Amino acid sequence: MINPFVKNKKLFTIYLITWFSIFLLHTIILNWFLSININSALIDSIIFNGLYLLLGISIWYPVNYNTLDIYSTSKIFINHIAAAFISTGFWIIAGFYLTKNILIEDKIYIVFLNKSLVWRLIIGIMYYSIITAIDYVIIYYNNFQEKLIREAELKALIKEAELKSLKYQINPHFIFNSLNSINALIINNPQKAQEMTVKLSSFLRNTLSKNEHQKNKLEDEINYSKLYLDIEKIRFEDKFDFIEEIDPECKNVMIPSMILQPLFENAIKHGVYESLEKIIIKLKCLKTDEYFKIIVENNYDPEAVPRRGEGIGIKNIQNRLKLIYNQDNLLSVEKSNNIFRVNIYIPI
């Protein structure tokens, strides 16, 4: 793993600025407070701080290989104590050799250099500790960010799997009911059964070709659903009519695929099946301030015995809307004045 101070220009710039600041402070202390002449103070500061500037980059590697994933806390502590003394020893020896040979004629500085070894040892270990701490913060920050990214990717995969699962529940639900309808017509009206089979085939072909899309235009969804209604129209003939009241702005709005057909299927199952009177199935869409509001409604016979159902259609749509838009208030159901109404809200 490459040192982030080298890989990232911004971090490397901050690293250089920090060491330049230390260099200035080091020079000022030697010259103003310890009376070392400015030339010797500058050379001392350049050599010792320059060496640790390079050494500090290399500390990344022992830090990177001394983590809690590999070693225990005590083992990591011992490893860093050893590394701190070894690296500081190397730093002092190299710095001592270079400055002594360069400033050999400055006797005052040489005396100071010999006396300064103990505090240079303390400073070296302090440098090592600070750099090590910063490196660990960077490592754990990067790991935390990677963990967040992996969690986000995992959630996206789970969400996608749930959406596919919910979408694929719709097709068998519709197919089983359609096949039952065809089966009922085969003996009584073979011609209609054949016509219904052709329309079912056409519907499935169109649906499967679009099934990979999470969303489709409302206009396309209406066309798919009309194929379903055409199939049921063969069976129920004049028992229901379909009416559209769609604002022009709604036609191109993108909606989750296959959310209308289950509602029409619901209207057929609980309205047309049970009523002796003609059922009017209405599809409306209008634009509000925050949503495109889609309404599917039908009248029904309040005296009819309700058919038992698993409620898969509406529950599926509700779950899909929640997963896609992260809102759980995008579907509502109303029953009033013999009208069953489902409202769907598509956020703008």
mmCIF file of C-alpha atoms in Angstrom:
data_model
loop_
_atom_site.group_PDB
_atom_site.id
_atom_site.type_symbol
_atom_site.label_atom_id
_atom_site.label_comp_id
_atom_site.label_asym_id
_atom_site.label_seq_id
_atom_site.Cartn_x
_atom_site.Cartn_y
_atom_site.Cartn_z
ATOM 1 C CA MET A 1 0.000 0.000 0.000
ATOM 2 C CA ILE A 2 1.436 3.348 -1.110
ATOM 3 C CA ASN A 3 1.929 6.022 1.522
ATOM 4 C CA PRO A 4 -1.088 8.397 1.248
ATOM 5 C CA PHE A 5 1.250 11.359 1.797
ATOM 6 C CA VAL A 6 3.010 10.404 -1.459
ATOM 7 C CA LYS A 7 -0.071 9.310 -3.388
ATOM 8 C CA ASN A 8 -2.222 12.317 -2.514
ATOM 9 C CA LYS A 9 -0.869 15.711 -3.653
ATOM 10 C CA LYS A 10 -2.911 17.624 -1.089
ATOM 11 C CA LEU A 11 -1.660 15.476 1.791
ATOM 12 C CA PHE A 12 1.908 15.660 0.487
ATOM 13 C CA THR A 13 1.667 19.464 0.338
ATOM 14 C CA ILE A 14 0.404 19.564 3.941
ATOM 15 C CA TYR A 15 3.241 17.206 4.932
ATOM 16 C CA LEU A 16 5.863 19.497 3.331
ATOM 17 C CA ILE A 17 4.347 22.633 4.888
ATOM 18 C CA THR A 18 4.376 20.962 8.320
ATOM 19 C CA TRP A 19 8.043 20.060 8.012
ATOM 20 C CA PHE A 20 8.892 23.547 6.722
ATOM 21 C CA SER A 21 7.214 24.995 9.819
ATOM 22 C CA ILE A 22 9.232 22.626 12.028
ATOM 23 C CA PHE A 23 12.366 23.645 10.145
ATOM 24 C CA LEU A 24 11.723 27.338 10.834
ATOM 25 C CA LEU A 25 10.942 26.687 14.517
ATOM 26 C CA HIS A 26 14.047 24.515 14.859
ATOM 27 C CA THR A 27 16.249 27.232 13.320
ATOM 28 C CA ILE A 28 14.775 29.981 15.504
ATOM 29 C CA ILE A 29 15.294 27.979 18.689
ATOM 30 C CA LEU A 30 18.928 27.179 17.838
ATOM 31 C CA ASN A 31 19.768 30.724 16.781
ATOM 32 C CA TRP A 32 17.732 32.849 19.207
ATOM 33 C CA PHE A 33 17.555 30.732 22.321
ATOM 34 C CA LEU A 34 20.741 28.599 22.132
ATOM 35 C CA SER A 35 22.990 31.204 20.476
ATOM 36 C CA ILE A 36 24.016 28.950 17.553
ATOM 37 C CA ASN A 37 25.063 31.092 14.592
ATOM 38 C CA ILE A 38 22.463 31.339 11.835
ATOM 39 C CA ASN A 39 24.507 29.373 9.281
ATOM 40 C CA SER A 40 25.027 26.402 11.623
ATOM 41 C CA ALA A 41 21.424 26.609 12.837
ATOM 42 C CA LEU A 42 20.137 26.454 9.248
ATOM 43 C CA ILE A 43 22.384 23.492 8.329
ATOM 44 C CA ASP A 44 21.445 21.605 11.515
ATOM 45 C CA SER A 45 17.757 22.212 10.868
ATOM 46 C CA ILE A 46 17.962 21.261 7.181
ATOM 47 C CA ILE A 47 19.848 18.008 7.832
ATOM 48 C CA PHE A 48 17.935 16.717 10.850
ATOM 49 C CA ASN A 49 14.480 17.779 9.646
ATOM 50 C CA GLY A 50 15.206 16.753 6.065
ATOM 51 C CA LEU A 51 16.245 13.282 7.239
ATOM 52 C CA TYR A 52 13.093 12.884 9.298
ATOM 53 C CA LEU A 53 10.972 14.188 6.424
ATOM 54 C CA LEU A 54 12.164 11.137 4.438
ATOM 55 C CA LEU A 55 12.118 8.808 7.441
ATOM 56 C CA GLY A 56 8.553 9.858 8.275
ATOM 57 C CA ILE A 57 7.324 8.597 4.893
ATOM 58 C CA SER A 58 8.910 5.186 5.466
ATOM 59 C CA ILE A 59 7.201 4.851 8.894
ATOM 60 C CA TRP A 60 3.932 4.252 6.998
ATOM 61 C CA TYR A 61 5.023 0.737 6.101
ATOM 62 C CA PRO A 62 5.648 -0.692 9.603
ATOM 63 C CA VAL A 63 2.422 1.026 10.726
ATOM 64 C CA ASN A 64 0.521 -0.540 7.853
ATOM 65 C CA TYR A 65 1.724 -4.025 8.776
ATOM 66 C CA ASN A 66 1.193 -3.625 12.532
ATOM 67 C CA THR A 67 -2.569 -3.578 12.814
ATOM 68 C CA LEU A 68 -5.026 -5.261 15.141
ATOM 69 C CA ASP A 69 -6.031 -7.550 12.280
ATOM 70 C CA ILE A 70 -2.569 -9.152 12.438
ATOM 71 C CA TYR A 71 -1.110 -8.602 15.912
ATOM 72 C CA SER A 72 -2.293 -8.128 19.457
ATOM 73 C CA THR A 73 -2.154 -4.684 21.108
ATOM 74 C CA SER A 74 0.880 -5.608 23.240
ATOM 75 C CA LYS A 75 2.725 -7.000 20.196
ATOM 76 C CA ILE A 76 2.017 -3.822 18.220
ATOM 77 C CA PHE A 77 3.244 -1.673 21.125
ATOM 78 C CA ILE A 78 6.499 -3.658 21.448
ATOM 79 C CA ASN A 79 7.087 -3.557 17.675
ATOM 80 C CA HIS A 80 6.697 0.223 17.619
ATOM 81 C CA ILE A 81 8.937 0.767 20.659
ATOM 82 C CA ALA A 82 11.666 -1.189 18.874
ATOM 83 C CA ALA A 83 11.029 0.615 15.581
ATOM 84 C CA ALA A 84 11.056 4.014 17.344
ATOM 85 C CA PHE A 85 14.502 3.420 18.889
ATOM 86 C CA ILE A 86 15.971 1.904 15.711
ATOM 87 C CA SER A 87 14.698 4.664 13.411
ATOM 88 C CA THR A 88 15.657 7.411 15.852
ATOM 89 C CA GLY A 89 19.103 5.900 16.290
ATOM 90 C CA PHE A 90 19.585 5.841 12.527
ATOM 91 C CA TRP A 91 18.356 9.435 12.298
ATOM 92 C CA ILE A 92 20.736 10.697 14.998
ATOM 93 C CA ILE A 93 23.770 8.842 13.633
ATOM 94 C CA ALA A 94 23.173 10.025 10.055
ATOM 95 C CA GLY A 95 22.424 13.597 11.161
ATOM 96 C CA PHE A 96 25.384 13.665 13.553
ATOM 97 C CA TYR A 97 27.769 12.418 10.849
ATOM 98 C CA LEU A 98 26.607 14.893 8.214
ATOM 99 C CA THR A 99 26.472 18.021 10.420
ATOM 100 C CA LYS A 100 29.775 17.260 12.163
ATOM 101 C CA ASN A 101 31.613 16.920 8.846
ATOM 102 C CA ILE A 102 29.987 20.029 7.373
ATOM 103 C CA LEU A 103 30.378 22.215 10.480
ATOM 104 C CA ILE A 104 33.640 20.747 11.796
ATOM 105 C CA GLU A 105 35.221 24.233 12.105
ATOM 106 C CA ASP A 106 32.403 25.625 14.240
ATOM 107 C CA LYS A 107 33.703 24.483 17.644
ATOM 108 C CA ILE A 108 30.778 25.979 19.562
ATOM 109 C CA TYR A 109 28.307 24.059 17.416
ATOM 110 C CA ILE A 110 30.298 20.792 17.740
ATOM 111 C CA VAL A 111 30.126 21.079 21.536
ATOM 112 C CA PHE A 112 26.420 21.776 21.314
ATOM 113 C CA LEU A 113 25.955 18.831 18.896
ATOM 114 C CA ASN A 114 27.629 16.404 21.319
ATOM 115 C CA LYS A 115 25.477 17.616 24.209
ATOM 116 C CA SER A 116 22.262 17.533 22.211
ATOM 117 C CA LEU A 117 22.130 13.797 21.538
ATOM 118 C CA VAL A 118 19.840 13.015 24.486
ATOM 119 C CA TRP A 119 17.130 15.567 23.599
ATOM 120 C CA ARG A 120 17.473 14.640 19.921
ATOM 121 C CA LEU A 121 16.682 11.062 21.016
ATOM 122 C CA ILE A 122 13.581 12.357 22.842
ATOM 123 C CA ILE A 123 12.536 14.483 19.851
ATOM 124 C CA GLY A 124 13.115 11.576 17.453
ATOM 125 C CA ILE A 125 10.871 9.259 19.472
ATOM 126 C CA MET A 126 8.294 12.046 19.728
ATOM 127 C CA TYR A 127 8.372 12.501 15.931
ATOM 128 C CA TYR A 128 7.974 8.740 15.471
ATOM 129 C CA SER A 129 5.003 8.642 17.887
ATOM 130 C CA ILE A 130 3.207 11.577 16.242
ATOM 131 C CA ILE A 131 3.707 10.263 12.700
ATOM 132 C CA THR A 132 2.650 6.768 13.773
ATOM 133 C CA ALA A 133 -0.516 8.132 15.381
ATOM 134 C CA ILE A 134 -1.370 10.136 12.243
ATOM 135 C CA ASP A 135 -0.743 7.080 10.029
ATOM 136 C CA TYR A 136 -3.088 4.962 12.174
ATOM 137 C CA VAL A 137 -5.772 7.658 11.975
ATOM 138 C CA ILE A 138 -5.436 7.646 8.161
ATOM 139 C CA ILE A 139 -5.574 3.836 8.011
ATOM 140 C CA TYR A 140 -8.662 3.587 10.181
ATOM 141 C CA TYR A 141 -10.346 6.484 8.361
ATOM 142 C CA ASN A 142 -9.703 4.771 5.005
ATOM 143 C CA ASN A 143 -10.970 1.453 6.385
ATOM 144 C CA PHE A 144 -14.063 3.198 7.728
ATOM 145 C CA GLN A 145 -14.737 4.797 4.332
ATOM 146 C CA GLU A 146 -14.254 1.442 2.560
ATOM 147 C CA LYS A 147 -16.631 -0.163 5.049
ATOM 148 C CA LEU A 148 -19.261 2.521 4.320
ATOM 149 C CA ILE A 149 -18.831 1.980 0.569
ATOM 150 C CA ARG A 150 -19.102 -1.820 0.938
ATOM 151 C CA GLU A 151 -22.214 -1.429 3.116
ATOM 152 C CA ALA A 152 -23.752 0.943 0.553
ATOM 153 C CA GLU A 153 -22.961 -1.518 -2.262
ATOM 154 C CA LEU A 154 -24.390 -4.392 -0.234
ATOM 155 C CA LYS A 155 -27.568 -2.437 0.502
ATOM 156 C CA ALA A 156 -27.897 -1.592 -3.191
ATOM 157 C CA LEU A 157 -27.508 -5.274 -4.121
ATOM 158 C CA ILE A 158 -30.064 -6.325 -1.492
ATOM 159 C CA LYS A 159 -32.444 -3.610 -2.678
ATOM 160 C CA GLU A 160 -32.029 -4.709 -6.298
ATOM 161 C CA ALA A 161 -32.623 -8.350 -5.334
ATOM 162 C CA GLU A 162 -35.751 -7.399 -3.377
ATOM 163 C CA LEU A 163 -37.068 -5.356 -6.305
ATOM 164 C CA LYS A 164 -36.497 -8.225 -8.718
ATOM 165 C CA SER A 165 -38.123 -10.641 -6.319
ATOM 166 C CA LEU A 166 -41.178 -8.405 -5.958
ATOM 167 C CA LYS A 167 -41.417 -7.812 -9.691
ATOM 168 C CA TYR A 168 -41.160 -11.492 -10.533
ATOM 169 C CA GLN A 169 -44.003 -12.254 -8.097
ATOM 170 C CA ILE A 170 -46.376 -10.343 -10.358
ATOM 171 C CA ASN A 171 -46.014 -12.392 -13.512
ATOM 172 C CA PRO A 172 -46.948 -15.801 -12.056
ATOM 173 C CA HIS A 173 -49.861 -14.171 -10.244
ATOM 174 C CA PHE A 174 -51.216 -12.806 -13.528
ATOM 175 C CA ILE A 175 -50.347 -15.874 -15.594
ATOM 176 C CA PHE A 176 -52.155 -18.265 -13.253
ATOM 177 C CA ASN A 177 -55.346 -16.175 -13.342
ATOM 178 C CA SER A 178 -55.198 -15.767 -17.122
ATOM 179 C CA LEU A 179 -54.676 -19.494 -17.660
ATOM 180 C CA ASN A 180 -57.655 -20.176 -15.417
ATOM 181 C CA SER A 181 -59.710 -17.795 -17.559
ATOM 182 C CA ILE A 182 -58.562 -19.523 -20.762
ATOM 183 C CA ASN A 183 -59.328 -22.913 -19.242
ATOM 184 C CA ALA A 184 -62.855 -21.762 -18.469
ATOM 185 C CA LEU A 185 -63.375 -20.693 -22.116
ATOM 186 C CA ILE A 186 -61.884 -23.746 -23.871
ATOM 187 C CA ILE A 187 -65.060 -25.864 -23.596
ATOM 188 C CA ASN A 188 -67.708 -23.135 -23.791
ATOM 189 C CA ASN A 189 -66.104 -20.898 -26.386
ATOM 190 C CA PRO A 190 -62.957 -22.315 -28.050
ATOM 191 C CA GLN A 191 -62.673 -19.379 -30.458
ATOM 192 C CA LYS A 192 -62.497 -16.881 -27.615
ATOM 193 C CA ALA A 193 -60.060 -19.132 -25.772
ATOM 194 C CA GLN A 194 -57.822 -19.073 -28.852
ATOM 195 C CA GLU A 195 -58.122 -15.296 -29.136
ATOM 196 C CA MET A 196 -57.352 -14.926 -25.449
ATOM 197 C CA THR A 197 -54.295 -17.185 -25.767
ATOM 198 C CA VAL A 198 -52.935 -15.057 -28.617
ATOM 199 C CA LYS A 199 -53.414 -11.870 -26.604
ATOM 200 C CA LEU A 200 -51.826 -13.452 -23.526
ATOM 201 C CA SER A 201 -48.845 -14.473 -25.638
ATOM 202 C CA SER A 202 -48.564 -10.945 -27.003
ATOM 203 C CA PHE A 203 -48.807 -9.469 -23.508
ATOM 204 C CA LEU A 204 -46.105 -11.743 -22.097
ATOM 205 C CA ARG A 205 -43.798 -11.098 -25.044
ATOM 206 C CA ASN A 206 -44.098 -7.341 -24.571
ATOM 207 C CA THR A 207 -43.788 -7.578 -20.803
ATOM 208 C CA LEU A 208 -40.732 -9.816 -20.818
ATOM 209 C CA SER A 209 -38.963 -7.556 -23.303
ATOM 210 C CA LYS A 210 -39.401 -4.658 -20.844
ATOM 211 C CA ASN A 211 -38.967 -6.632 -17.665
ATOM 212 C CA GLU A 212 -35.281 -5.713 -17.294
ATOM 213 C CA HIS A 213 -36.282 -2.060 -16.939
ATOM 214 C CA GLN A 214 -37.002 -0.873 -13.437
ATOM 215 C CA LYS A 215 -39.134 1.957 -14.804
ATOM 216 C CA ASN A 216 -41.180 2.611 -17.918
ATOM 217 C CA LYS A 217 -43.196 5.506 -19.263
ATOM 218 C CA LEU A 218 -46.753 5.684 -17.975
ATOM 219 C CA GLU A 219 -47.947 5.606 -21.575
ATOM 220 C CA ASP A 220 -46.126 2.290 -22.165
ATOM 221 C CA GLU A 221 -47.467 0.814 -18.927
ATOM 222 C CA ILE A 222 -50.998 1.732 -19.974
ATOM 223 C CA ASN A 223 -50.481 -0.015 -23.314
ATOM 224 C CA TYR A 224 -49.245 -3.180 -21.560
ATOM 225 C CA SER A 225 -52.195 -3.091 -19.184
ATOM 226 C CA LYS A 226 -54.631 -2.682 -22.074
ATOM 227 C CA LEU A 227 -53.445 -6.019 -23.425
ATOM 228 C CA TYR A 228 -54.462 -7.553 -20.094
ATOM 229 C CA LEU A 229 -57.827 -5.782 -20.172
ATOM 230 C CA ASP A 230 -58.341 -6.976 -23.760
ATOM 231 C CA ILE A 231 -57.818 -10.530 -22.532
ATOM 232 C CA GLU A 232 -60.380 -10.113 -19.780
ATOM 233 C CA LYS A 233 -62.738 -8.275 -22.169
ATOM 234 C CA ILE A 234 -62.973 -11.444 -24.238
ATOM 235 C CA ARG A 235 -64.221 -13.271 -21.205
ATOM 236 C CA PHE A 236 -66.474 -10.664 -19.626
ATOM 237 C CA GLU A 237 -67.522 -8.796 -22.793
ATOM 238 C CA ASP A 238 -69.823 -5.941 -21.726
ATOM 239 C CA LYS A 239 -69.439 -6.400 -17.974
ATOM 240 C CA PHE A 240 -66.860 -3.627 -17.739
ATOM 241 C CA ASP A 241 -65.569 -0.557 -19.538
ATOM 242 C CA PHE A 242 -62.202 1.100 -19.276
ATOM 243 C CA ILE A 243 -61.883 4.909 -19.198
ATOM 244 C CA GLU A 244 -58.689 6.964 -19.284
ATOM 245 C CA GLU A 245 -58.378 10.491 -17.939
ATOM 246 C CA ILE A 246 -54.713 11.266 -18.347
ATOM 247 C CA ASP A 247 -53.163 14.748 -18.248
ATOM 248 C CA PRO A 248 -50.791 15.195 -21.202
ATOM 249 C CA GLU A 249 -47.967 15.948 -18.714
ATOM 250 C CA CYS A 250 -48.353 12.468 -17.249
ATOM 251 C CA LYS A 251 -47.794 10.426 -20.371
ATOM 252 C CA ASN A 252 -44.010 10.558 -20.249
ATOM 253 C CA VAL A 253 -43.608 10.285 -16.489
ATOM 254 C CA MET A 254 -41.437 7.295 -15.553
ATOM 255 C CA ILE A 255 -43.124 4.869 -13.183
ATOM 256 C CA PRO A 256 -42.030 1.479 -11.785
ATOM 257 C CA SER A 257 -42.736 -1.179 -14.372
ATOM 258 C CA MET A 258 -45.731 -3.476 -13.925
ATOM 259 C CA ILE A 259 -47.495 -1.484 -11.217
ATOM 260 C CA LEU A 260 -50.750 -0.823 -13.125
ATOM 261 C CA GLN A 261 -51.602 -4.312 -14.336
ATOM 262 C CA PRO A 262 -52.057 -5.768 -10.790
ATOM 263 C CA LEU A 263 -54.507 -2.932 -10.001
ATOM 264 C CA PHE A 264 -56.584 -3.687 -13.090
ATOM 265 C CA GLU A 265 -56.439 -7.363 -12.182
ATOM 266 C CA ASN A 266 -57.685 -6.425 -8.723
ATOM 267 C CA ALA A 267 -60.576 -4.410 -10.247
ATOM 268 C CA ILE A 268 -61.560 -7.380 -12.414
ATOM 269 C CA LYS A 269 -61.306 -9.864 -9.560
ATOM 270 C CA HIS A 270 -63.149 -7.894 -6.877
ATOM 271 C CA GLY A 271 -65.376 -5.708 -9.072
ATOM 272 C CA VAL A 272 -66.311 -7.405 -12.338
ATOM 273 C CA TYR A 273 -66.371 -10.948 -10.934
ATOM 274 C CA GLU A 274 -68.774 -10.104 -8.137
ATOM 275 C CA SER A 275 -71.097 -7.515 -9.641
ATOM 276 C CA LEU A 276 -74.162 -7.991 -11.798
ATOM 277 C CA GLU A 277 -73.987 -4.374 -12.879
ATOM 278 C CA LYS A 278 -71.506 -2.930 -15.321
ATOM 279 C CA ILE A 279 -68.205 -1.973 -13.785
ATOM 280 C CA ILE A 280 -66.373 1.163 -14.878
ATOM 281 C CA ILE A 281 -62.619 0.956 -14.417
ATOM 282 C CA LYS A 282 -61.020 4.390 -14.513
ATOM 283 C CA LEU A 283 -57.399 5.320 -14.811
ATOM 284 C CA LYS A 284 -56.554 8.926 -13.996
ATOM 285 C CA CYS A 285 -53.294 10.796 -13.748
ATOM 286 C CA LEU A 286 -52.739 14.407 -12.773
ATOM 287 C CA LYS A 287 -49.768 16.499 -11.753
ATOM 288 C CA THR A 288 -49.645 18.085 -8.284
ATOM 289 C CA ASP A 289 -46.939 20.223 -6.702
ATOM 290 C CA GLU A 290 -44.788 17.314 -5.542
ATOM 291 C CA TYR A 291 -46.168 14.223 -7.240
ATOM 292 C CA PHE A 292 -47.764 12.724 -10.289
ATOM 293 C CA LYS A 293 -50.923 11.224 -8.815
ATOM 294 C CA ILE A 294 -52.152 8.059 -10.529
ATOM 295 C CA ILE A 295 -55.614 6.816 -9.600
ATOM 296 C CA VAL A 296 -57.143 3.466 -10.469
ATOM 297 C CA GLU A 297 -60.735 3.147 -9.367
ATOM 298 C CA ASN A 298 -63.761 0.981 -10.000
ATOM 299 C CA ASN A 299 -67.291 0.709 -8.699
ATOM 300 C CA TYR A 300 -68.308 -2.477 -6.944
ATOM 301 C CA ASP A 301 -71.334 -4.225 -5.520
ATOM 302 C CA PRO A 302 -71.319 -3.586 -1.734
ATOM 303 C CA GLU A 303 -73.690 -6.520 -1.214
ATOM 304 C CA ALA A 304 -71.389 -9.031 -2.915
ATOM 305 C CA VAL A 305 -69.466 -11.504 -0.779
ATOM 306 C CA PRO A 306 -65.846 -10.381 -0.928
ATOM 307 C CA ARG A 307 -63.533 -12.806 -2.699
ATOM 308 C CA ARG A 308 -60.637 -14.050 -0.643
ATOM 309 C CA GLY A 309 -57.292 -12.885 -1.921
ATOM 310 C CA GLU A 310 -53.704 -12.822 -0.742
ATOM 311 C CA GLY A 311 -53.400 -9.104 -1.428
ATOM 312 C CA ILE A 312 -50.176 -9.724 -3.312
ATOM 313 C CA GLY A 313 -50.819 -7.091 -5.991
ATOM 314 C CA ILE A 314 -51.274 -3.981 -3.841
ATOM 315 C CA LYS A 315 -48.725 -5.122 -1.254
ATOM 316 C CA ASN A 316 -46.199 -5.673 -4.030
ATOM 317 C CA ILE A 317 -46.734 -2.223 -5.461
ATOM 318 C CA GLN A 318 -46.478 -0.635 -2.011
ATOM 319 C CA ASN A 319 -43.198 -2.432 -1.284
ATOM 320 C CA ARG A 320 -41.717 -1.589 -4.669
ATOM 321 C CA LEU A 321 -42.594 2.107 -4.324
ATOM 322 C CA LYS A 322 -41.001 2.161 -0.874
ATOM 323 C CA LEU A 323 -37.814 0.509 -2.103
ATOM 324 C CA ILE A 324 -37.478 2.649 -5.213
ATOM 325 C CA TYR A 325 -38.333 6.058 -3.702
ATOM 326 C CA ASN A 326 -37.468 5.475 -0.012
ATOM 327 C CA GLN A 327 -40.934 6.667 1.027
ATOM 328 C CA ASP A 328 -43.641 4.548 2.587
ATOM 329 C CA ASN A 329 -46.556 6.926 1.916
ATOM 330 C CA LEU A 330 -46.807 6.608 -1.865
ATOM 331 C CA LEU A 331 -49.861 4.355 -2.008
ATOM 332 C CA SER A 332 -53.260 4.699 -0.390
ATOM 333 C CA VAL A 333 -56.503 2.765 -0.721
ATOM 334 C CA GLU A 334 -59.984 4.252 -0.332
ATOM 335 C CA LYS A 335 -63.444 2.684 -0.282
ATOM 336 C CA SER A 336 -66.369 5.083 -0.334
ATOM 337 C CA ASN A 337 -69.744 5.391 -2.088
ATOM 338 C CA ASN A 338 -69.283 1.959 -3.728
ATOM 339 C CA ILE A 339 -66.009 3.085 -5.288
ATOM 340 C CA PHE A 340 -62.741 1.272 -4.636
ATOM 341 C CA ARG A 341 -59.838 3.592 -5.332
ATOM 342 C CA VAL A 342 -56.073 3.126 -5.266
ATOM 343 C CA ASN A 343 -53.932 6.274 -5.285
ATOM 344 C CA ILE A 344 -50.289 6.087 -6.308
ATOM 345 C CA TYR A 345 -47.959 9.050 -5.879
ATOM 346 C CA ILE A 346 -44.857 9.283 -8.062
ATOM 347 C CA PRO A 347 -42.406 11.881 -6.701
ATOM 348 C CA ILE A 348 -41.501 14.579 -9.222
#
